[in-house]
JSON list of C-alpha atoms in Angstrom, two decimals:
[
{"chain": "A", "resi": 1, "resn": "MET", "atom": "CA", "xyz": [-62.10, -164.88, 23.78]},
{"chain": "A", "resi": 2, "resn": "SER", "atom": "CA", "xyz": [-62.88, -162.84, 20.72]},
{"chain": "A", "resi": 3, "resn": "THR", "atom": "CA", "xyz": [-60.43, -161.99, 18.12]},
{"chain": "A", "resi": 4, "resn": "ILE", "atom": "CA", "xyz": [-59.86, -158.89, 15.95]},
{"chain": "A", "resi": 5, "resn": "ILE", "atom": "CA", "xyz": [-61.91, -160.55, 13.10]},
{"chain": "A", "resi": 6, "resn": "ASP", "atom": "CA", "xyz": [-64.70, -161.28, 15.57]},
{"chain": "A", "resi": 7, "resn": "ARG", "atom": "CA", "xyz": [-64.70, -157.61, 16.63]},
{"chain": "A", "resi": 8, "resn": "ILE", "atom": "CA", "xyz": [-64.76, -156.45, 13.00]},
{"chain": "A", "resi": 9, "resn": "GLY", "atom": "CA", "xyz": [-67.84, -158.60, 12.59]},
{"chain": "A", "resi": 10, "resn": "GLU", "atom": "CA", "xyz": [-69.33, -157.15, 15.76]},
{"chain": "A", "resi": 11, "resn": "PHE", "atom": "CA", "xyz": [-68.71, -153.60, 14.47]},
{"chain": "A", "resi": 12, "resn": "ALA", "atom": "CA", "xyz": [-70.41, -154.46, 11.15]},
{"chain": "A", "resi": 13, "resn": "SER", "atom": "CA", "xyz": [-73.41, -155.94, 12.96]},
{"chain": "A", "resi": 14, "resn": "LYS", "atom": "CA", "xyz": [-73.79, -152.93, 15.29]},
{"chain": "A", "resi": 15, "resn": "CYS", "atom": "CA", "xyz": [-73.46, -150.45, 12.40]},
{"chain": "A", "resi": 16, "resn": "ARG", "atom": "CA", "xyz": [-75.59, -152.61, 10.11]},
{"chain": "A", "resi": 17, "resn": "LEU", "atom": "CA", "xyz": [-72.85, -152.77, 7.49]},
{"chain": "A", "resi": 18, "resn": "SER", "atom": "CA", "xyz": [-72.41, -155.81, 5.30]},
{"chain": "A", "resi": 19, "resn": "ILE", "atom": "CA", "xyz": [-68.88, -157.41, 5.55]},
{"chain": "A", "resi": 20, "resn": "ARG", "atom": "CA", "xyz": [-68.69, -157.06, 1.76]},
{"chain": "A", "resi": 21, "resn": "LYS", "atom": "CA", "xyz": [-69.20, -153.29, 2.05]},
{"chain": "A", "resi": 22, "resn": "ILE", "atom": "CA", "xyz": [-66.30, -153.17, 4.60]},
{"chain": "A", "resi": 23, "resn": "GLU", "atom": "CA", "xyz": [-64.13, -155.30, 2.22]},
{"chain": "A", "resi": 24, "resn": "GLN", "atom": "CA", "xyz": [-64.95, -152.98, -0.62]},
{"chain": "A", "resi": 25, "resn": "LYS", "atom": "CA", "xyz": [-64.14, -149.89, 1.43]},
{"chain": "A", "resi": 26, "resn": "ILE", "atom": "CA", "xyz": [-60.74, -151.10, 2.54]},
{"chain": "A", "resi": 27, "resn": "GLY", "atom": "CA", "xyz": [-59.88, -152.58, -0.88]},
{"chain": "A", "resi": 28, "resn": "ALA", "atom": "CA", "xyz": [-59.96, -156.13, 0.15]},
{"chain": "A", "resi": 29, "resn": "GLY", "atom": "CA", "xyz": [-60.99, -158.94, -2.16]},
{"chain": "A", "resi": 30, "resn": "ASN", "atom": "CA", "xyz": [-64.44, -160.52, -1.95]},
{"chain": "A", "resi": 31, "resn": "GLY", "atom": "CA", "xyz": [-64.39, -162.89, 0.96]},
{"chain": "A", "resi": 32, "resn": "THR", "atom": "CA", "xyz": [-61.11, -161.70, 2.59]},
{"chain": "A", "resi": 33, "resn": "ILE", "atom": "CA", "xyz": [-62.90, -160.79, 5.88]},
{"chain": "A", "resi": 34, "resn": "SER", "atom": "CA", "xyz": [-66.08, -162.91, 5.58]},
{"chain": "A", "resi": 35, "resn": "LYS", "atom": "CA", "xyz": [-64.10, -166.10, 5.04]},
{"chain": "A", "resi": 36, "resn": "ALA", "atom": "CA", "xyz": [-61.92, -165.31, 8.00]},
{"chain": "A", "resi": 37, "resn": "ILE", "atom": "CA", "xyz": [-65.06, -164.79, 10.14]},
{"chain": "A", "resi": 38, "resn": "GLY", "atom": "CA", "xyz": [-66.64, -167.92, 8.87]},
{"chain": "A", "resi": 39, "resn": "ARG", "atom": "CA", "xyz": [-63.57, -170.05, 9.46]},
{"chain": "A", "resi": 40, "resn": "ASP", "atom": "CA", "xyz": [-62.42, -168.32, 12.66]},
{"chain": "A", "resi": 41, "resn": "LYS", "atom": "CA", "xyz": [-59.13, -167.38, 10.94]},
{"chain": "A", "resi": 42, "resn": "ASP", "atom": "CA", "xyz": [-56.79, -164.41, 11.30]},
{"chain": "A", "resi": 43, "resn": "ILE", "atom": "CA", "xyz": [-56.51, -161.66, 8.64]},
{"chain": "A", "resi": 44, "resn": "GLN", "atom": "CA", "xyz": [-53.37, -159.88, 7.53]},
{"chain": "A", "resi": 45, "resn": "THR", "atom": "CA", "xyz": [-52.30, -156.87, 9.47]},
{"chain": "A", "resi": 46, "resn": "LYS", "atom": "CA", "xyz": [-52.56, -154.71, 6.34]},
{"chain": "A", "resi": 47, "resn": "TRP", "atom": "CA", "xyz": [-56.31, -155.27, 6.35]},
{"chain": "A", "resi": 48, "resn": "VAL", "atom": "CA", "xyz": [-56.51, -154.36, 10.02]},
{"chain": "A", "resi": 49, "resn": "GLU", "atom": "CA", "xyz": [-54.54, -151.18, 9.32]},
{"chain": "A", "resi": 50, "resn": "LEU", "atom": "CA", "xyz": [-56.83, -150.24, 6.40]},
{"chain": "A", "resi": 51, "resn": "PHE", "atom": "CA", "xyz": [-59.87, -151.01, 8.48]},
{"chain": "A", "resi": 52, "resn": "VAL", "atom": "CA", "xyz": [-58.69, -148.65, 11.21]},
{"chain": "A", "resi": 53, "resn": "SER", "atom": "CA", "xyz": [-57.86, -145.89, 8.77]},
{"chain": "A", "resi": 54, "resn": "HIS", "atom": "CA", "xyz": [-61.22, -146.20, 6.93]},
{"chain": "A", "resi": 55, "resn": "TYR", "atom": "CA", "xyz": [-63.28, -146.51, 10.12]},
{"chain": "A", "resi": 56, "resn": "PRO", "atom": "CA", "xyz": [-61.68, -143.88, 12.44]},
{"chain": "A", "resi": 57, "resn": "GLU", "atom": "CA", "xyz": [-64.74, -144.04, 14.75]},
{"chain": "A", "resi": 58, "resn": "VAL", "atom": "CA", "xyz": [-63.65, -147.52, 15.84]},
{"chain": "A", "resi": 59, "resn": "ASN", "atom": "CA", "xyz": [-61.53, -147.48, 18.95]},
{"chain": "A", "resi": 60, "resn": "PRO", "atom": "CA", "xyz": [-58.23, -149.18, 17.92]},
{"chain": "A", "resi": 61, "resn": "ILE", "atom": "CA", "xyz": [-57.62, -150.41, 21.50]},
{"chain": "A", "resi": 62, "resn": "TRP", "atom": "CA", "xyz": [-60.96, -152.15, 21.51]},
{"chain": "A", "resi": 63, "resn": "LEU", "atom": "CA", "xyz": [-60.32, -153.60, 18.07]},
{"chain": "A", "resi": 64, "resn": "MET", "atom": "CA", "xyz": [-56.84, -155.00, 19.08]},
{"chain": "A", "resi": 65, "resn": "THR", "atom": "CA", "xyz": [-57.61, -156.13, 22.68]},
{"chain": "A", "resi": 66, "resn": "GLY", "atom": "CA", "xyz": [-61.38, -156.07, 23.14]},
{"chain": "A", "resi": 67, "resn": "LYS", "atom": "CA", "xyz": [-60.87, -153.62, 26.06]},
{"chain": "A", "resi": 68, "resn": "GLY", "atom": "CA", "xyz": [-62.84, -150.45, 26.27]},
{"chain": "A", "resi": 69, "resn": "GLU", "atom": "CA", "xyz": [-65.61, -149.15, 24.11]},
{"chain": "A", "resi": 70, "resn": "MET", "atom": "CA", "xyz": [-66.14, -150.10, 20.52]},
{"chain": "A", "resi": 71, "resn": "LEU", "atom": "CA", "xyz": [-66.53, -146.55, 19.30]},
{"chain": "A", "resi": 72, "resn": "LEU", "atom": "CA", "xyz": [-64.44, -143.47, 20.23]},
{"chain": "A", "resi": 73, "resn": "ASN", "atom": "CA", "xyz": [-66.36, -140.94, 22.30]},
{"chain": "A", "resi": 74, "resn": "THR", "atom": "CA", "xyz": [-66.08, -138.06, 19.90]},
{"chain": "A", "resi": 75, "resn": "SER", "atom": "CA", "xyz": [-69.18, -136.38, 18.61]},
{"chain": "A", "resi": 76, "resn": "VAL", "atom": "CA", "xyz": [-69.62, -135.32, 15.03]},
{"chain": "A", "resi": 77, "resn": "ASN", "atom": "CA", "xyz": [-69.40, -131.69, 16.04]},
{"chain": "A", "resi": 78, "resn": "GLU", "atom": "CA", "xyz": [-66.11, -132.22, 17.83]},
{"chain": "A", "resi": 79, "resn": "GLU", "atom": "CA", "xyz": [-64.67, -133.91, 14.83]},
{"chain": "A", "resi": 80, "resn": "LYS", "atom": "CA", "xyz": [-65.72, -131.13, 12.52]},
{"chain": "A", "resi": 81, "resn": "LYS", "atom": "CA", "xyz": [-64.32, -128.59, 14.96]},
{"chain": "A", "resi": 82, "resn": "SER", "atom": "CA", "xyz": [-60.93, -130.23, 15.18]},
{"chain": "A", "resi": 83, "resn": "LEU", "atom": "CA", "xyz": [-60.70, -130.51, 11.45]},
{"chain": "A", "resi": 84, "resn": "LEU", "atom": "CA", "xyz": [-61.22, -126.72, 11.17]},
{"chain": "A", "resi": 85, "resn": "GLU", "atom": "CA", "xyz": [-58.71, -125.85, 13.91]},
{"chain": "A", "resi": 86, "resn": "GLU", "atom": "CA", "xyz": [-55.22, -124.98, 12.77]},
{"chain": "A", "resi": 87, "resn": "ASP", "atom": "CA", "xyz": [-53.61, -126.47, 15.82]},
{"chain": "A", "resi": 88, "resn": "SER", "atom": "CA", "xyz": [-55.38, -129.82, 15.54]},
{"chain": "A", "resi": 89, "resn": "SER", "atom": "CA", "xyz": [-53.68, -132.75, 17.13]},
{"chain": "A", "resi": 90, "resn": "PRO", "atom": "CA", "xyz": [-51.22, -134.72, 14.99]},
{"chain": "A", "resi": 91, "resn": "TYR", "atom": "CA", "xyz": [-53.01, -137.74, 16.45]},
{"chain": "A", "resi": 92, "resn": "GLY", "atom": "CA", "xyz": [-56.28, -137.01, 14.66]},
{"chain": "A", "resi": 93, "resn": "PHE", "atom": "CA", "xyz": [-59.35, -137.61, 16.81]},
{"chain": "A", "resi": 94, "resn": "ILE", "atom": "CA", "xyz": [-57.35, -139.68, 19.37]},
{"chain": "A", "resi": 95, "resn": "GLU", "atom": "CA", "xyz": [-56.34, -138.04, 22.63]},
{"chain": "A", "resi": 96, "resn": "LYS", "atom": "CA", "xyz": [-52.57, -137.82, 23.11]},
{"chain": "A", "resi": 97, "resn": "ASP", "atom": "CA", "xyz": [-52.63, -140.17, 26.09]},
{"chain": "A", "resi": 98, "resn": "GLN", "atom": "CA", "xyz": [-54.59, -142.72, 24.02]},
{"chain": "A", "resi": 99, "resn": "HIS", "atom": "CA", "xyz": [-51.98, -142.61, 21.34]},
{"chain": "A", "resi": 100, "resn": "GLN", "atom": "CA", "xyz": [-49.40, -144.47, 23.42]},
{"chain": "A", "resi": 101, "resn": "GLU", "atom": "CA", "xyz": [-51.98, -147.03, 24.45]},
{"chain": "A", "resi": 102, "resn": "ILE", "atom": "CA", "xyz": [-52.69, -147.65, 20.77]},
{"chain": "A", "resi": 103, "resn": "VAL", "atom": "CA", "xyz": [-49.04, -147.98, 19.96]},
{"chain": "A", "resi": 104, "resn": "ASP", "atom": "CA", "xyz": [-48.52, -150.40, 22.77]},
{"chain": "A", "resi": 105, "resn": "SER", "atom": "CA", "xyz": [-51.54, -152.38, 21.64]},
{"chain": "A", "resi": 106, "resn": "LEU", "atom": "CA", "xyz": [-50.29, -152.57, 18.10]},
{"chain": "A", "resi": 107, "resn": "LYS", "atom": "CA", "xyz": [-46.90, -153.68, 19.28]},
{"chain": "A", "resi": 108, "resn": "LEU", "atom": "CA", "xyz": [-48.61, -156.45, 21.30]},
{"chain": "A", "resi": 109, "resn": "VAL", "atom": "CA", "xyz": [-50.56, -157.57, 18.16]},
{"chain": "A", "resi": 110, "resn": "ILE", "atom": "CA", "xyz": [-47.33, -157.54, 16.10]},
{"chain": "A", "resi": 111, "resn": "ALA", "atom": "CA", "xyz": [-45.50, -159.55, 18.69]},
{"chain": "A", "resi": 112, "resn": "THR", "atom": "CA", "xyz": [-48.40, -162.09, 18.84]},
{"chain": "A", "resi": 113, "resn": "LEU", "atom": "CA", "xyz": [-48.47, -162.39, 15.09]},
{"chain": "A", "resi": 114, "resn": "GLU", "atom": "CA", "xyz": [-44.71, -162.87, 14.93]},
{"chain": "A", "resi": 115, "resn": "ARG", "atom": "CA", "xyz": [-44.97, -165.70, 17.50]},
{"chain": "A", "resi": 116, "resn": "GLN", "atom": "CA", "xyz": [-47.77, -167.24, 15.47]},
{"chain": "A", "resi": 117, "resn": "LEU", "atom": "CA", "xyz": [-45.59, -166.98, 12.26]},
{"chain": "A", "resi": 118, "resn": "ASN", "atom": "CA", "xyz": [-42.60, -168.49, 14.07]},
{"chain": "A", "resi": 119, "resn": "GLU", "atom": "CA", "xyz": [-44.76, -171.42, 15.21]},
{"chain": "A", "resi": 120, "resn": "LYS", "atom": "CA", "xyz": [-46.08, -171.98, 11.72]},
{"chain": "A", "resi": 121, "resn": "GLU", "atom": "CA", "xyz": [-42.62, -171.93, 10.35]},
{"chain": "A", "resi": 122, "resn": "ARG", "atom": "CA", "xyz": [-41.56, -174.55, 12.97]},
{"chain": "A", "resi": 123, "resn": "ILE", "atom": "CA", "xyz": [-44.47, -176.78, 11.98]},
{"chain": "A", "resi": 124, "resn": "ILE", "atom": "CA", "xyz": [-43.54, -176.41, 8.30]},
{"chain": "A", "resi": 125, "resn": "SER", "atom": "CA", "xyz": [-40.03, -177.33, 9.05]},
{"chain": "A", "resi": 126, "resn": "LEU", "atom": "CA", "xyz": [-41.21, -180.48, 10.97]},
{"chain": "A", "resi": 127, "resn": "LYS", "atom": "CA", "xyz": [-43.43, -181.46, 8.19]},
{"chain": "A", "resi": 128, "resn": "ASP", "atom": "CA", "xyz": [-40.60, -181.01, 5.64]},
{"chain": "A", "resi": 129, "resn": "ARG", "atom": "CA", "xyz": [-38.43, -183.28, 7.80]},
{"chain": "A", "resi": 130, "resn": "ILE", "atom": "CA", "xyz": [-41.16, -185.93, 7.98]},
{"chain": "A", "resi": 131, "resn": "ILE", "atom": "CA", "xyz": [-41.63, -185.74, 4.23]},
{"chain": "A", "resi": 132, "resn": "LYS", "atom": "CA", "xyz": [-37.88, -186.19, 3.66]},
{"chain": "A", "resi": 133, "resn": "ASP", "atom": "CA", "xyz": [-37.71, -189.14, 6.03]},
{"chain": "A", "resi": 134, "resn": "LEU", "atom": "CA", "xyz": [-40.62, -190.80, 4.23]},
{"chain": "A", "resi": 135, "resn": "GLU", "atom": "CA", "xyz": [-39.12, -190.15, 0.80]},
{"chain": "A", "resi": 136, "resn": "ASP", "atom": "CA", "xyz": [-35.79, -191.69, 2.05]},
{"chain": "A", "resi": 137, "resn": "LYS", "atom": "CA", "xyz": [-37.65, -194.83, 3.19]},
{"chain": "A", "resi": 138, "resn": "LEU", "atom": "CA", "xyz": [-39.25, -195.16, -0.23]},
{"chain": "A", "resi": 139, "resn": "LYS", "atom": "CA", "xyz": [-35.86, -195.14, -1.94]}
]
């Protein structure tokens, strides 16, 4: 099962972009993404958000879930046309029906990250308790 970080790497490979170039474009420090890819670790949601905003051609649903196509099916001419239209969609290049799917996907990602955070906090609490017990035994 691939993760968001795996899919960012897949996008970079397909578009022949270096991970460092992506890090620079989104304002991430050197190694923020490459180390996560190399160590099979998660990245902070702020980097995912910046990635999506700097690479609007990437399908956010694919990025979050791995479902669907990597790139949105909008041609360059359609993008230029929608930028010139006064009544352009508030959703940018994303169809209105896709907007709710993206919101739902992002909510799913947030819920997953919250569960992971809670589990890590539980582990830290257990470790703190073990350390305290060991310290008490040494006294």
